[in-house]
XYZ file of C-alpha atoms in Angstrom:
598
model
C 125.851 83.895 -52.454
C 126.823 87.279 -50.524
C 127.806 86.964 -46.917
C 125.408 88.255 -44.316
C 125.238 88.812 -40.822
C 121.454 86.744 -40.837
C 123.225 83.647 -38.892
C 121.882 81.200 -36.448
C 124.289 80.290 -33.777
C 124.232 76.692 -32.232
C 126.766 75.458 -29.799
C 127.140 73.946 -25.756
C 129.790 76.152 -24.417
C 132.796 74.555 -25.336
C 132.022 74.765 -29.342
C 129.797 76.775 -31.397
C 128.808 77.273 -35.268
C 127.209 79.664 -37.173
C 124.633 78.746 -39.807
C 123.186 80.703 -42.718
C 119.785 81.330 -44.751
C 120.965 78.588 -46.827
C 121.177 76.176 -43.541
C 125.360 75.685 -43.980
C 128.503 76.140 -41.681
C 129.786 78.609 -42.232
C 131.515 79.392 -39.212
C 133.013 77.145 -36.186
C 136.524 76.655 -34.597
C 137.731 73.772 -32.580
C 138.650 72.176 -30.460
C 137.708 75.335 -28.690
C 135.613 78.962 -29.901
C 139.424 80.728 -30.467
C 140.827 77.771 -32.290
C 141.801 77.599 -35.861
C 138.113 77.377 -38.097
C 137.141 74.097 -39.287
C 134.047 76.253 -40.632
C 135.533 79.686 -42.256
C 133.553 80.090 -45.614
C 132.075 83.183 -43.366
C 135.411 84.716 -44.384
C 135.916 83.284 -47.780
C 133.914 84.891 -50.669
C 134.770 82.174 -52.746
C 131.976 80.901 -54.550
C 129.518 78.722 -53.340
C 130.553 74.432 -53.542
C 133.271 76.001 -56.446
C 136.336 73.743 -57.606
C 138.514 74.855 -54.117
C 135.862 76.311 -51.969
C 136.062 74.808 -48.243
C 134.992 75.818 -45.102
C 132.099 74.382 -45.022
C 128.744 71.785 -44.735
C 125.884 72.076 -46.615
C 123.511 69.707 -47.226
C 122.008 70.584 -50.052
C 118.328 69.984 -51.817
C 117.983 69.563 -55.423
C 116.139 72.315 -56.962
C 115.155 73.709 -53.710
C 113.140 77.160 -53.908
C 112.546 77.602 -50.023
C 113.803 77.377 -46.929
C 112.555 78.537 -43.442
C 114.450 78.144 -40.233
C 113.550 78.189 -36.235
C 114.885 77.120 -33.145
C 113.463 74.068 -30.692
C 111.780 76.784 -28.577
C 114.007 77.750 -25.569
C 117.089 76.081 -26.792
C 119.487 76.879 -29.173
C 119.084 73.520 -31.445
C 118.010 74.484 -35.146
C 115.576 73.141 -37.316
C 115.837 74.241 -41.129
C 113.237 72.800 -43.422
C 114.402 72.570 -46.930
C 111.385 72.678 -49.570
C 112.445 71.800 -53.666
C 109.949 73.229 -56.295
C 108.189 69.656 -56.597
C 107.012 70.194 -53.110
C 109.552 67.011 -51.511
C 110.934 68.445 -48.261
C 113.295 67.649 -45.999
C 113.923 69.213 -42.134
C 117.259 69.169 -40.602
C 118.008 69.369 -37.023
C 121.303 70.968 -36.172
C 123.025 71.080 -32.528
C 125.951 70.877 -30.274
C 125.425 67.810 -27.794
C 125.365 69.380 -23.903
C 123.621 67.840 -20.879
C 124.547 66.228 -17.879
C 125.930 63.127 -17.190
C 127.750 60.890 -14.915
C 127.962 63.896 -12.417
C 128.923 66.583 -14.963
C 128.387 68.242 -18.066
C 128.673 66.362 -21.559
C 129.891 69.145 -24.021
C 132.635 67.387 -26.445
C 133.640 68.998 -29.296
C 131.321 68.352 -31.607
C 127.929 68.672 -34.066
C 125.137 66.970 -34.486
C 123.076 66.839 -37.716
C 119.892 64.750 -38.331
C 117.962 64.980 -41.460
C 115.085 63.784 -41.820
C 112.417 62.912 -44.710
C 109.250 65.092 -44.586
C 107.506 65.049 -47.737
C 107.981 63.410 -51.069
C 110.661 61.740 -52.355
C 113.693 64.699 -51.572
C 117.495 64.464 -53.193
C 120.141 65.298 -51.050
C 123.684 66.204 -51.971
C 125.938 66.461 -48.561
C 129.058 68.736 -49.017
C 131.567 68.802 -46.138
C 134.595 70.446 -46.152
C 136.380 71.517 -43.205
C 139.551 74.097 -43.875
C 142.798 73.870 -41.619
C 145.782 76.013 -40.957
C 143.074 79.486 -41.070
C 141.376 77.942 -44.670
C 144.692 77.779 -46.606
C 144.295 74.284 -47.166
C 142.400 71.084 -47.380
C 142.395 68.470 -44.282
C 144.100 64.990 -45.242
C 141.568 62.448 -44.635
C 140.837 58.988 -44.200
C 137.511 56.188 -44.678
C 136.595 53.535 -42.584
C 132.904 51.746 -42.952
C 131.063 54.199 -41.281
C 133.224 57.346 -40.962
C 135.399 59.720 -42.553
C 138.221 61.375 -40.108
C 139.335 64.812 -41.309
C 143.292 65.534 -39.889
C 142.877 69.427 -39.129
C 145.380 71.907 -37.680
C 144.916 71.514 -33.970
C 143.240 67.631 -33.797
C 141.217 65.298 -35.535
C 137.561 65.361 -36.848
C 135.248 62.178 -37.590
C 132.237 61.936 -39.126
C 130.349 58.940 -37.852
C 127.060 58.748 -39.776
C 124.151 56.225 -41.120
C 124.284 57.685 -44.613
C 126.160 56.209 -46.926
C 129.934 57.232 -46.538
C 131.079 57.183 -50.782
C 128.011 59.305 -51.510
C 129.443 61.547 -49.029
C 132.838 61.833 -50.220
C 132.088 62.084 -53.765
C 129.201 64.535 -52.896
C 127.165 62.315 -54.953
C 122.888 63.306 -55.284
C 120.653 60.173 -53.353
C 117.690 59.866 -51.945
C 116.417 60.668 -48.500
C 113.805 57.728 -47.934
C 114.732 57.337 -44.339
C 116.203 59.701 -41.219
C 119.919 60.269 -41.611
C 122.309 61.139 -38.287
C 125.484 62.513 -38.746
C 127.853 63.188 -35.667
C 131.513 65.190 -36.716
C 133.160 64.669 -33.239
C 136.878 63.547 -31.740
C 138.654 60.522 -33.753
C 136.883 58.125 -31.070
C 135.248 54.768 -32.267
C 131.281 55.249 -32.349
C 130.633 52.231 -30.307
C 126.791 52.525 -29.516
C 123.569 52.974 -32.307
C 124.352 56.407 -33.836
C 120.651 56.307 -34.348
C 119.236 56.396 -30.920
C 122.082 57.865 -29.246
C 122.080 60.812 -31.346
C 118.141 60.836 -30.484
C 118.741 60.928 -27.339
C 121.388 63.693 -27.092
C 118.774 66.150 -29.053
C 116.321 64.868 -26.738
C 118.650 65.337 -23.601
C 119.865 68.505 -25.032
C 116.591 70.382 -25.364
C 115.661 69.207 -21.988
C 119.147 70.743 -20.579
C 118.371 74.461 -22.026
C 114.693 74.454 -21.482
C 115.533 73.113 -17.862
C 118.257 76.354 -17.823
C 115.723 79.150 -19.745
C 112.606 77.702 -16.847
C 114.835 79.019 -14.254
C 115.403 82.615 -16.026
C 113.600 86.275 -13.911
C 112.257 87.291 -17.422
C 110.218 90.558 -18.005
C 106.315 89.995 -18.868
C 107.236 91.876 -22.153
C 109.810 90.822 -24.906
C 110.148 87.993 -23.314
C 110.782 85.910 -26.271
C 113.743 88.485 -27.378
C 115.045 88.523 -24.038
C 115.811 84.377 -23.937
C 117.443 84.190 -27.085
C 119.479 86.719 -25.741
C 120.370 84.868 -22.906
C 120.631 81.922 -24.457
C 123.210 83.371 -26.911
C 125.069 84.799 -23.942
C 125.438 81.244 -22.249
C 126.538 80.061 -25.259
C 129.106 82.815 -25.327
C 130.758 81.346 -21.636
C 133.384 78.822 -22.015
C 132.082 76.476 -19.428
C 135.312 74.618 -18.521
C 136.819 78.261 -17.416
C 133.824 79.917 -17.075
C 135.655 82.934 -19.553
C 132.872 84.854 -21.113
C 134.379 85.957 -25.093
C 132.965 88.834 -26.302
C 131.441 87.641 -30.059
C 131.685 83.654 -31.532
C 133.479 85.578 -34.213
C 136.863 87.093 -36.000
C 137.290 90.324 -38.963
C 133.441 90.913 -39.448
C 134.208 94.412 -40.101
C 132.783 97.607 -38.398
C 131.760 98.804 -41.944
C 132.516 98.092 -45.702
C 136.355 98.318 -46.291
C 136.866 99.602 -42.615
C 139.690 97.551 -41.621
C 138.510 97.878 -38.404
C 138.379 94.270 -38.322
C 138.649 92.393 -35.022
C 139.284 88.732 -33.184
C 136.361 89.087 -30.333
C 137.064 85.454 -29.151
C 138.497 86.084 -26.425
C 137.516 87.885 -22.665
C 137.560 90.840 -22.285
C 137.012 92.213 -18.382
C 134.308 95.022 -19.495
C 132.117 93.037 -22.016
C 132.284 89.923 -19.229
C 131.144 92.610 -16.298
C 128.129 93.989 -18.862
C 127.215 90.301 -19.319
C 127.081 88.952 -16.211
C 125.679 92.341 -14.942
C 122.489 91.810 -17.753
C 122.255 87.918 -16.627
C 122.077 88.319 -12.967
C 119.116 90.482 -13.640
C 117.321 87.705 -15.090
C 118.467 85.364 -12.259
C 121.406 83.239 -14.436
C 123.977 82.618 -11.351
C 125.489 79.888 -12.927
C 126.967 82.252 -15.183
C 128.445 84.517 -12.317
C 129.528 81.870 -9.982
C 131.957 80.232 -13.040
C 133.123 83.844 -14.240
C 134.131 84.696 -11.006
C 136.466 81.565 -10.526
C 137.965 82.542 -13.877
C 138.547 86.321 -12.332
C 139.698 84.862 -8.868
C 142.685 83.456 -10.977
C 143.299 86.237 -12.902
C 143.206 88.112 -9.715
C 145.568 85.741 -8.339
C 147.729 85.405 -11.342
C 148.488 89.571 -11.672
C 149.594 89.332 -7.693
C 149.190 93.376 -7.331
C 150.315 93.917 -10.178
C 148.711 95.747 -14.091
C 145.591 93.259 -15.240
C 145.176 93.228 -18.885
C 141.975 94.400 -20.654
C 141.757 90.849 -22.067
C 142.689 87.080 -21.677
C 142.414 84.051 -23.384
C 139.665 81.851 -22.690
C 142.279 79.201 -21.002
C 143.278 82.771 -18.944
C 145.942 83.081 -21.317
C 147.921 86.518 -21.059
C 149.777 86.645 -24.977
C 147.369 86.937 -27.597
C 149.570 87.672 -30.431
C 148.191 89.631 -33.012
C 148.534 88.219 -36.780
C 146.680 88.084 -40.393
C 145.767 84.986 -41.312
C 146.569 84.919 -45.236
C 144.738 82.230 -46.498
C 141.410 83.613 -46.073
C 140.125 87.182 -47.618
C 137.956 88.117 -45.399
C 134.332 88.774 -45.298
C 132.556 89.893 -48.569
C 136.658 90.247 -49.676
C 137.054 92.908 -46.905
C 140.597 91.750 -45.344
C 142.601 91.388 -43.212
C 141.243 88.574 -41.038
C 143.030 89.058 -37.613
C 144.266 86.235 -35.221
C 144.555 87.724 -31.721
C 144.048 90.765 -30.379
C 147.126 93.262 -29.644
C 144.439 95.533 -27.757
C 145.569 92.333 -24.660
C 148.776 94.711 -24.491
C 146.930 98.222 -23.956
C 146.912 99.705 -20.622
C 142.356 100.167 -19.880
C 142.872 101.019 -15.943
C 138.471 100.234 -16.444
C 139.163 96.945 -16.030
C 139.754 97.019 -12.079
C 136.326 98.346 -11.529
C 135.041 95.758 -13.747
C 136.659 93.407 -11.784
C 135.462 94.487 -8.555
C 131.861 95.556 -9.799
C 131.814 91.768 -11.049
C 132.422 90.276 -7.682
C 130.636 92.573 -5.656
C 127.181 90.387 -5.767
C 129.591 87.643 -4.069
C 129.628 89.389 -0.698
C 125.885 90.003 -0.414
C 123.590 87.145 -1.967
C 123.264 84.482 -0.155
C 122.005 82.344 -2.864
C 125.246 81.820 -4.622
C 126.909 77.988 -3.735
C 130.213 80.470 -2.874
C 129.506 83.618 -1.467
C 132.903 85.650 -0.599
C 134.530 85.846 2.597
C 137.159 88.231 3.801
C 139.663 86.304 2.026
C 138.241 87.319 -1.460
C 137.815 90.619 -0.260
C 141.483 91.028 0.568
C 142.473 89.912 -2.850
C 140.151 92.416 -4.144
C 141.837 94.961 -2.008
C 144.842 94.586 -3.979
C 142.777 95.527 -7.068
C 141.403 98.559 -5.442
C 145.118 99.840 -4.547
C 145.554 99.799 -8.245
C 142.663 101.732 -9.522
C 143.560 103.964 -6.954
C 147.349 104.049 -8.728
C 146.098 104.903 -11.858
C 142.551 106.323 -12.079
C 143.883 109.590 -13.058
C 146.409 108.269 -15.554
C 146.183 108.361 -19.001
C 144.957 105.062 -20.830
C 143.458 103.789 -24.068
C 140.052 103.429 -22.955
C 137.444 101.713 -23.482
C 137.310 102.084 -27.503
C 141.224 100.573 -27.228
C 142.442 103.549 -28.952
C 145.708 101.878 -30.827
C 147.808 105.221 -31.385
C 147.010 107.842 -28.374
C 145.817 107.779 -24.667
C 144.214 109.777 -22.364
C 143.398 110.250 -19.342
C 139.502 108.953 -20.459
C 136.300 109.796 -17.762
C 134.944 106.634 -18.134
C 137.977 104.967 -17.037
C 138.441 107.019 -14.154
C 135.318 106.442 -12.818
C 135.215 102.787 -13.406
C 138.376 102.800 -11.036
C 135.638 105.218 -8.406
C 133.501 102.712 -8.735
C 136.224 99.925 -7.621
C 136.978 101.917 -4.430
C 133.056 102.143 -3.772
C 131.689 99.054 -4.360
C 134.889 97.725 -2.220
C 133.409 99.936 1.130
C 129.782 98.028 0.093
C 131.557 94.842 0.572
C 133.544 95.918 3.790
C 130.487 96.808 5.465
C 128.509 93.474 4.006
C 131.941 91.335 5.772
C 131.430 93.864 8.860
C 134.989 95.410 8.567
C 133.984 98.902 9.539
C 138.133 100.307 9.002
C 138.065 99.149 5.247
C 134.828 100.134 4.671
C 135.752 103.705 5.901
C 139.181 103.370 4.115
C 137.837 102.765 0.362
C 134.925 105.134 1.024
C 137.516 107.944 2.073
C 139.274 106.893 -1.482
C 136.319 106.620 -3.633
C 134.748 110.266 -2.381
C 138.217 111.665 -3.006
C 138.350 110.205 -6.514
C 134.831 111.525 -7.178
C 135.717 115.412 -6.379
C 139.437 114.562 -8.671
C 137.011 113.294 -11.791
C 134.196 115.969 -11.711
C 136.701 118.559 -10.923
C 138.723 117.440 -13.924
C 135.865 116.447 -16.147
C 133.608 118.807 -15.825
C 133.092 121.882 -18.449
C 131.927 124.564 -17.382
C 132.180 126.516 -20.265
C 130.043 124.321 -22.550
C 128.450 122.656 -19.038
C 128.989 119.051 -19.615
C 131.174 116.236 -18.750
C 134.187 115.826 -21.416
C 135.012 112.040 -22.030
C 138.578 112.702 -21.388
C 140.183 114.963 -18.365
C 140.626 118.405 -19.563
C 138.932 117.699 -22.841
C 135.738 118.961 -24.289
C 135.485 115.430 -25.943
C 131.682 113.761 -26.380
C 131.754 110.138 -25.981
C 129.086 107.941 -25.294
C 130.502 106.129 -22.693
C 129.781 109.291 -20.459
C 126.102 108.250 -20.287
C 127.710 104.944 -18.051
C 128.219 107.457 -15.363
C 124.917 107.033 -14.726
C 124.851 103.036 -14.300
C 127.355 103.502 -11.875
C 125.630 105.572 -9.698
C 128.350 108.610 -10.141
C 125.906 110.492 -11.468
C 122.299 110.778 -10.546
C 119.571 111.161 -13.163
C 118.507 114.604 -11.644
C 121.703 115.579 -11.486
C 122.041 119.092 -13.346
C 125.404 117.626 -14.910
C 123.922 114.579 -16.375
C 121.016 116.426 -18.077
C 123.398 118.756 -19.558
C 125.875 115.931 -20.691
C 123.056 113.942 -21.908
C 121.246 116.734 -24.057
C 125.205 117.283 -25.856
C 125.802 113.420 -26.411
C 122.488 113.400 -27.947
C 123.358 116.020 -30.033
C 126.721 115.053 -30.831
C 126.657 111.441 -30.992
C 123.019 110.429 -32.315
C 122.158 109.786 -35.692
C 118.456 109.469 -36.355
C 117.577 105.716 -33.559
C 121.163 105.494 -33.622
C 124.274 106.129 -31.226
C 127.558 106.719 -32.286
C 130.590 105.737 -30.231
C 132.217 108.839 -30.853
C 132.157 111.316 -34.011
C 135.905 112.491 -34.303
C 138.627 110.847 -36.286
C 140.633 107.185 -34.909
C 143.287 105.831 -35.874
C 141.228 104.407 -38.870
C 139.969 107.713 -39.628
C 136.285 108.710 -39.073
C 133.973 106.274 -37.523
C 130.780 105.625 -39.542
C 128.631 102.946 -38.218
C 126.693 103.497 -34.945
C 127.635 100.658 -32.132
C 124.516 99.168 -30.460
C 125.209 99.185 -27.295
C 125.169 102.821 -26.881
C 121.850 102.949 -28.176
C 120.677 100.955 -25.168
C 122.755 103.194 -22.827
C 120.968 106.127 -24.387
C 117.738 103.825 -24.274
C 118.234 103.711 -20.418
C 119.201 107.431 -19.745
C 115.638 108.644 -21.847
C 113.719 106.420 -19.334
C 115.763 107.318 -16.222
C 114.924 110.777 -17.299
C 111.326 111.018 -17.637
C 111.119 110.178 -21.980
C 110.074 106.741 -21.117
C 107.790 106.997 -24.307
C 110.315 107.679 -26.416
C 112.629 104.949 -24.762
C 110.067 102.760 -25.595
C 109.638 103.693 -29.356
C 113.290 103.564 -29.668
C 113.789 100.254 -28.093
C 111.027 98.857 -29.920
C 112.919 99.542 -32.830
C 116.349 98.185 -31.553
C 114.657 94.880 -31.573
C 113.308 95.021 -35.517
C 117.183 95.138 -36.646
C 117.724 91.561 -35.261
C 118.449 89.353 -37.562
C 116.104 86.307 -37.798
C 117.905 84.512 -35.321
C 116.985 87.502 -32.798
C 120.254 88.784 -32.345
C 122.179 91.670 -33.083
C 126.105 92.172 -33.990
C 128.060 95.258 -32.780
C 127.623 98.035 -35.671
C 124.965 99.045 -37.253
C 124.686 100.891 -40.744
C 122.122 104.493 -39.477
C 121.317 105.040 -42.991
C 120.755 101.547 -44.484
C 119.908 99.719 -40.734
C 122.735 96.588 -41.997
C 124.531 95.185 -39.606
C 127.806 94.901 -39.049
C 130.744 93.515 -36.834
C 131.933 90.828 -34.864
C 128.287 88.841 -34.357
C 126.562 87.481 -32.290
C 128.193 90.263 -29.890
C 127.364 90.548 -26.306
C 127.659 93.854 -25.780
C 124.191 94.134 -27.973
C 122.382 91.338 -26.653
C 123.198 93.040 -23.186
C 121.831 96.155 -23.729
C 118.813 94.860 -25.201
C 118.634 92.626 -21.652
C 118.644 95.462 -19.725
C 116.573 97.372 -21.553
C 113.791 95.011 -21.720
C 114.136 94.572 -17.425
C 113.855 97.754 -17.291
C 111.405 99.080 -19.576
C 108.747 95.976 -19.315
C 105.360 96.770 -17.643
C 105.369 93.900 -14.116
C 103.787 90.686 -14.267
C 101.343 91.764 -11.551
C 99.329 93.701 -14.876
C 98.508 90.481 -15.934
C 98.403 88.333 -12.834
């Protein structure tokens, strides 16, 4: 079976899985969402339940001819309903375990599977086979009555279940004649009845997201689109940190034979800023309040001094880059990448993020922590920086590998540092500081326009200097450095447009990498040009456009980072949050109000 992006995501914030058409794993790391994959057939194009395929858990119906899939509605637990040709079915329930108890979230590091009997007399063959060591190898393993414990790279898996534990292991056919309840968890003793204690963490569980999604600001319109977005955000936080990673996912490539393939599991600053930006809109402070503890240490942690782009979700700082040999990659397409050597570029748009992140702290008042002038200072120390280097060259925010500039969006991300640092002096009532960074930030403003600005060809360039078109320019407009009647913006916008768009599409850029020429549009810059049309008067065509953002979703209702202009496939690291934050935003903004239906 061919390898597609059309994958249902489960998970509780501390693990997650990915689940095809065909209702297997297929993807999921422990103990944590950058740990080795128990779950890699994603990347593996070996044939389906071959002699030395792993990565895996399928449970399988004889001669099954359909199967349809949903999610528990406003939770992220999945029910696939498996149908064979004599019309026996079977539904299973898939989810991660997370709710609270005894004063604090359960999330262990585990999956839940039920399966139950719905019609007929259905055959069941169970294959599960984790991979260790990045799916070079089998796990050793080991049978007790009621388990099997799998000894993989980093610690040790066991199945605790009420099906029969030989069939299992020999992957034997039987018959479903009664609910089944599997539970692949830490090598603990399962002391209580798997039974009803796996009912009642499903029933727990649903009650803990639909408690989270009933306290969500949604739009009147999309609103269905818009949860499963945020749900698939949440599950992108690592709740024990409160580091936000930037896809559940490793080396889905850009496009076919790319080798622009890329380890997203970890934070990065700018896709962390975009999604807590797009979830405070829909009122998710939970989110915010954790992330910015997790950026208060990094903060800390860098004492003055250069903040990477990126950080492990344990705030790690070396994320050593390597290819993992024992897998081939998705559909074949190598290499599959371990770590990200982009953690060792110099992105000076990272202390704006940083600051435009914690910004909220200082003014809302319903936040458990609001900052004081303590948290300001530290932030001061980030402002000095941007201040250092906003007219320095960098790799920007496409993490060029083999050249820098000096790159306009960077620049003004470091502007918008100094800025939003006077807001929060004049929120703490510090009148000096708020005069101090606002004397900075206008100063920095007349050095970018004066630098960026064409006048020859009258647009902004993405680079200083440059005549470059990059789609990042239309951010200047998020961040208030441009207005949208600004003279400059139209004129930048109109070029982008014509430089960068292809069809509904947005290109990043449309000049040669260091991978040579770029031929996938990225989805988030659709939804930045989305939001530029409607801050511009084409809120019609905004509205077409975005309407048509939200058909490419996969079934799931999600979106990876690339998409194909000519064929509409998806591609990239998945499900990315760069995507699902554009399409956020977009829906806030574009949605009639609830008072046209109140």
């Amino acid at each position: 079976m061919t390898a597609t992006l059309d994958l249902w995501p489960i998970g509780n914030c501390q693990v997650s899985a990915l689940i095809d058409r065909a209702g297997r794993f297929v993807w999921g790391c422990v103990p944590r969402v950058d740990g080795d994959p128990a779950f890699s057939s994603l990347l593996d194009p070996a044939p389906r339940a071959a002699e030395g395929a792993r990565g895996f858990w399928e449970i399988d119906l004889e001669d099954c001819v359909e199967t349809t899939q949903h999610y528990v509605r406003n939770t992220p637990v999945l029910v696939t309903r498996h149908e064979d040709k004599h019309g026996n079915a079977i539904e299973v329930i898939d989810f991660c375990p997370r709710f609270h108890r005894s004063g604090r979230m359960f999330r262990p590091v585990a999956y839940a599977r039920i399966v139950k009997p719905v019609a007929g007399s259905p055959r069941i063959r169970i294959r599960l086979r984790p991979a260790r060591d990045w799916g070079a190898r089998d796990p050793n393993r080991t049978r007790g009555t009621n388990h099997i414990r799998y000894m993989l790279s980093d610690m040790t898996l066991r199945l605790t279940t009420t099906a029969p534990v030989g069939w299992i292991e020999d992957e034997r056919l039987f018959r479903v004649e009664r609910p089944l309840h599997f539970f692949l968890g830490p090598d603990e003793s399962f002391a209580d009845d798997l039974r009803i204690t796996l009912d009642t963490m499903l029933d727990r569980t649903i009650r803990e997201w639909q408690g989270w999604v009933r306290g969500l600001a949604t739009p009147v319109e999309w609103q269905k689109a818009v949860i499963r977005a945020a749900i698939t955000l949440k599950l992108c936080q690592h709740e024990e940190t409160g580091a936000i990673v930037a896809a559940l996912t490793t080396s889905l490539p850009e496009h076919a034979d790319s080798g622009r393939n890329w380890d997203y599991r970890y934070c990065w600053i700018r896709d962390a800023y975009y999604t807590v930006q797009a979830l405070n809109r829909l009122g998710a402070l939970d989110v915010l309040e954790s992330y910015l503890e997790y950026l208060r240490n990094l903060v800390d942690n860098a004492r003055g001094g250069h903040i990477q782009p990126l950080y492990g979700v344990g705030g790690e700082a070396t994320l050593t880059e390597w290819i993992a040999p024992g897998l081939a990659g998705y559909r074949g397409m190598g290499p599959v990448r371990v770590g990200n050597q982009a953690a060792e570029q110099i992105q000076h748009d990272a202390y704006g993020q940083i600051v435009l992140s914690s910004t909220q702290s200082f003014f809302d008042r319903r936040l458990l922590r609001m900052g004081g002038t303590d948290d300001f200072h530290a932030l001061e120390a980030v402002g000095e920086r941007a201040w250092d280097v906003y007219d320095k060259p960098d790799a920007g925010l496409w993490e060029l590998r083999t050249r820098s500039h000096v790159h306009t969006y960077s620049a003004a991300m470091c502007w918008a540092a100094c800025d939003r640092l006077a807001n929060a002096a004049a929120a703490l009532d510090l009148p000096e500081r708020a005069a101090f960074w606002q004397g900075r930030a206008d100063s920095m403003r007349q050095t970018i326009i004066d630098a960026a600005w064409r006048e020859d060809t009258g647009r902004m360039s993405a680079t200083f200097g440059g005549d470059d078109l990059d789609a990042s320019i239309i951010q200047l407009l998020d961040l208030r450095f441009l207005s949208p009647g600004d003279p400059r913006f139209k004129t930048t916008l109109e070029a982008v447009e014509q430089g960068l768009r292809r069809g509904s599409h947005m290109l990043r850029y449309a000049t040669e990498d260091d991978f040579g020429l770029p031929s996938t549009a990225f989805n988030v810059c659709t939804f930045w040009l989305i939001e530029a049309l409607h801050a511009t008067g084409r809120v019609d065509e905004a509205r077409m456009l975005f309407e048509e953002m939200l058909s490419r979703r996969t079934a799931a209702g999600l979106l990876s980072e690339d998409i194909d202009p000519a064929t509409g496939e998806l591609w990239g690291n998945y499900p990315q949050t760069y995507s699902l934050v554009g399409l956020i935003n977009c829906a806030v903004l574009l949605s009639k109000p609830w008072s046209t239906i109140r």
